[in-house]
Coordinates of C-alpha atoms in Angstrom, one line a residue:
M1 CA 54.8 40.2 -146.6
T2 CA 55.6 40.8 -150.3
H3 CA 52.8 41.0 -152.9
L4 CA 53.4 40.9 -156.6
L5 CA 50.5 41.2 -159.1
Q6 CA 50.9 41.3 -162.8
N7 CA 48.8 40.4 -165.8
H8 CA 50.0 36.7 -165.8
I9 CA 50.8 36.1 -162.2
E10 CA 50.1 36.9 -158.5
V11 CA 52.5 36.0 -155.7
F12 CA 52.7 36.5 -152.0
A13 CA 55.9 35.9 -150.0
K14 CA 56.5 35.9 -146.2
Q15 CA 59.5 35.3 -143.9
T16 CA 60.0 34.6 -140.2
S17 CA 63.3 34.5 -138.4
K18 CA 64.5 31.8 -136.0
D19 CA 63.7 33.0 -132.4
G20 CA 63.3 36.6 -133.7
N21 CA 67.0 36.9 -134.8
R22 CA 68.1 40.0 -136.5
Y23 CA 69.6 38.1 -139.4
N24 CA 67.4 35.7 -141.4
G25 CA 69.4 33.0 -143.2
D26 CA 66.7 32.8 -145.9
S27 CA 66.6 35.3 -148.8
Y28 CA 64.4 35.5 -151.8
F29 CA 63.8 37.5 -154.9
L30 CA 60.9 37.5 -157.3
T31 CA 60.0 39.6 -160.4
A32 CA 57.8 39.4 -163.5
T33 CA 58.1 40.9 -166.9
E34 CA 55.6 40.7 -169.7
D35 CA 57.3 37.4 -170.8
Y36 CA 58.3 35.6 -167.7
F37 CA 58.3 35.3 -163.9
V38 CA 61.5 34.5 -161.9
C39 CA 61.7 33.4 -158.3
V40 CA 64.7 32.4 -156.3
L41 CA 64.7 31.1 -152.7
A42 CA 68.1 30.6 -150.9
D43 CA 68.5 29.0 -147.5
G44 CA 71.9 29.8 -146.1
L45 CA 73.5 26.9 -144.1
G46 CA 72.8 27.3 -140.4
S47 CA 71.5 30.6 -139.2
G48 CA 72.6 34.1 -138.3
K49 CA 74.9 36.5 -140.2
F50 CA 76.9 34.0 -142.2
A51 CA 73.8 32.2 -143.4
Y52 CA 72.4 35.6 -144.4
E53 CA 75.5 36.6 -146.3
S54 CA 75.3 33.4 -148.4
S55 CA 71.6 33.6 -149.2
S56 CA 71.7 37.3 -150.0
A57 CA 74.7 36.8 -152.3
V58 CA 72.6 34.3 -154.3
V59 CA 69.6 36.6 -154.4
E60 CA 71.7 39.6 -155.6
M61 CA 73.1 37.5 -158.4
V62 CA 69.7 36.4 -159.7
E63 CA 68.4 40.0 -159.4
K64 CA 71.2 41.2 -161.7
H65 CA 70.8 38.4 -164.2
H66 CA 67.2 37.3 -164.1
D67 CA 67.0 37.5 -167.9
Q68 CA 69.3 34.5 -168.2
D69 CA 68.1 30.8 -168.4
V70 CA 67.9 28.7 -165.2
D71 CA 71.0 26.7 -165.8
T72 CA 73.1 29.8 -166.2
L73 CA 71.5 31.3 -163.1
M74 CA 72.3 28.2 -161.0
R75 CA 75.9 28.3 -162.2
Y76 CA 76.2 32.0 -161.3
C77 CA 74.7 31.3 -157.8
N78 CA 77.2 28.4 -157.2
E79 CA 80.1 30.6 -158.3
V80 CA 79.2 33.5 -155.9
L81 CA 79.1 31.1 -153.0
L82 CA 82.8 30.2 -153.2
H83 CA 84.5 30.9 -149.8
K84 CA 81.1 31.4 -148.2
R85 CA 79.2 29.1 -145.9
G86 CA 76.9 27.7 -148.7
A87 CA 73.2 27.6 -149.4
A88 CA 70.3 25.5 -150.6
V89 CA 69.0 27.2 -153.7
A90 CA 65.8 26.8 -155.8
I91 CA 65.0 28.8 -159.0
I92 CA 61.7 28.9 -160.9
K93 CA 61.3 30.6 -164.2
A94 CA 57.8 30.6 -165.8
Y95 CA 57.4 31.5 -169.5
F96 CA 53.9 32.9 -169.9
G97 CA 53.7 32.6 -173.7
A98 CA 54.6 28.9 -173.7
E99 CA 52.8 28.2 -170.5
E100 CA 55.7 26.3 -169.1
F101 CA 58.2 26.7 -166.3
V102 CA 61.7 25.6 -165.7
Y103 CA 62.8 24.5 -162.2
S104 CA 66.1 23.7 -160.6
C105 CA 67.0 23.1 -157.0
V106 CA 69.9 21.9 -154.9
G107 CA 69.1 21.3 -151.2
N108 CA 66.1 21.1 -148.9
I109 CA 63.7 23.5 -150.5
R110 CA 60.2 22.2 -151.5
F111 CA 58.2 23.2 -154.5
Y112 CA 54.6 22.1 -155.4
L113 CA 52.5 23.0 -158.4
Y114 CA 48.7 22.3 -158.2
S115 CA 46.8 22.5 -161.5
P116 CA 43.0 23.1 -161.8
D117 CA 42.5 19.5 -163.0
G118 CA 43.8 18.2 -159.7
K119 CA 47.3 17.2 -160.7
M120 CA 50.1 17.9 -158.3
T121 CA 53.7 18.3 -159.6
Y122 CA 56.5 17.9 -157.1
P123 CA 59.9 18.0 -158.7
L124 CA 62.6 16.3 -156.5
P125 CA 65.6 18.5 -155.7
V126 CA 69.3 17.4 -155.9
T127 CA 70.6 16.7 -152.4
G128 CA 73.3 18.9 -150.9
Y129 CA 73.9 22.6 -151.2
L130 CA 75.8 25.1 -153.4
S131 CA 79.2 26.1 -152.2
G132 CA 81.3 27.1 -155.2
R133 CA 82.5 23.5 -155.7
P134 CA 81.6 21.7 -159.0
Q135 CA 78.0 20.8 -158.8
L136 CA 75.5 18.9 -161.0
F137 CA 72.1 20.5 -161.5
R138 CA 68.9 18.8 -162.4
T139 CA 66.9 21.4 -164.4
Q140 CA 63.4 20.3 -165.3
R141 CA 60.8 21.7 -167.6
F142 CA 57.0 21.4 -167.0
S143 CA 53.9 22.7 -168.8
Y144 CA 51.2 24.4 -166.6
Q145 CA 47.6 25.3 -166.9
K146 CA 46.2 28.7 -166.4
N147 CA 45.1 29.3 -162.8
S148 CA 47.6 26.7 -161.4
K149 CA 48.8 27.5 -157.9
F150 CA 52.2 26.9 -156.5
L151 CA 54.0 26.9 -153.2
I152 CA 57.7 27.0 -152.5
H153 CA 59.2 27.0 -149.0
S154 CA 62.4 26.5 -147.1
D155 CA 62.8 23.7 -144.6
G156 CA 61.7 25.7 -141.6
L157 CA 58.2 24.9 -142.7
N158 CA 56.7 21.4 -142.4
I159 CA 53.4 20.8 -144.2
T160 CA 51.9 17.3 -144.4
S161 CA 48.8 18.1 -146.5
T162 CA 50.1 20.5 -149.2
K163 CA 47.6 19.2 -151.9
S164 CA 44.6 19.8 -149.7
L165 CA 46.0 23.3 -148.8
L166 CA 46.3 24.3 -152.4
Q167 CA 43.1 22.5 -153.4
Y168 CA 40.6 23.9 -150.9
K169 CA 42.1 27.3 -150.1
K170 CA 40.7 29.3 -153.0
S171 CA 42.7 32.5 -152.5
L172 CA 46.4 33.0 -152.1
A173 CA 45.8 35.2 -149.1
G174 CA 43.9 32.2 -147.5
I175 CA 46.9 29.9 -148.2
M176 CA 49.3 32.4 -146.6
D177 CA 47.1 32.8 -143.5
E178 CA 46.8 29.0 -143.1
I179 CA 50.5 28.5 -143.3
S180 CA 51.1 31.4 -140.8
L181 CA 48.8 29.7 -138.3
R182 CA 51.0 26.6 -138.5
L183 CA 54.2 28.6 -137.6
S184 CA 53.6 28.9 -133.9
V185 CA 57.1 27.6 -133.1
K186 CA 59.8 29.6 -134.9
S187 CA 62.6 27.2 -134.3
D188 CA 64.2 27.9 -137.8
D189 CA 64.3 30.6 -140.4
T190 CA 61.3 30.1 -142.6
T191 CA 60.2 31.5 -146.0
F192 CA 57.1 30.6 -147.9
I193 CA 55.9 31.8 -151.3
A194 CA 52.5 31.1 -152.8
G195 CA 51.5 32.1 -156.3
S196 CA 48.9 31.7 -159.0
L197 CA 49.7 31.6 -162.8
L198 CA 46.8 33.6 -164.3

């Protein structure tokens, strides 16, 4: 499990592999500066080594260029997947001073933001996956309230009551524990990331 704690954000991330495989087809990267937080989650198509190669190439690209805007990062991620298997990719970038975040996703990755006033934001992704071919992105910008919680996960996780999970589990550790309990069957690579914007 990864834990990031900074003045403006706290995040936990956890992965499990399909049937305990050596290679996890999901990869993620998260970091925070004084000005912003960036998180990328990539789900390589299929499973095993080639899925890992695709998702890790995406993560390495974002790690090198996380100071860029989300549109630029998505374009870089698409380019690096040319001649690879392809991947579903989601990128979040939260700007602390403006209290807003920018989100873009292609493929079956889910993102939820729950605000203290009870509002749930669930941006819809673009269907498909990144593969190096020309691709349209839908980049969306949202404001957030302090102490909002978010959850992002790959399609290996199926949660039917996300709002109640984020609403009633007061701590991020509690959210992660609850999700872990639901992962009794590891039939797919799974990554889930929960955070709080402080």
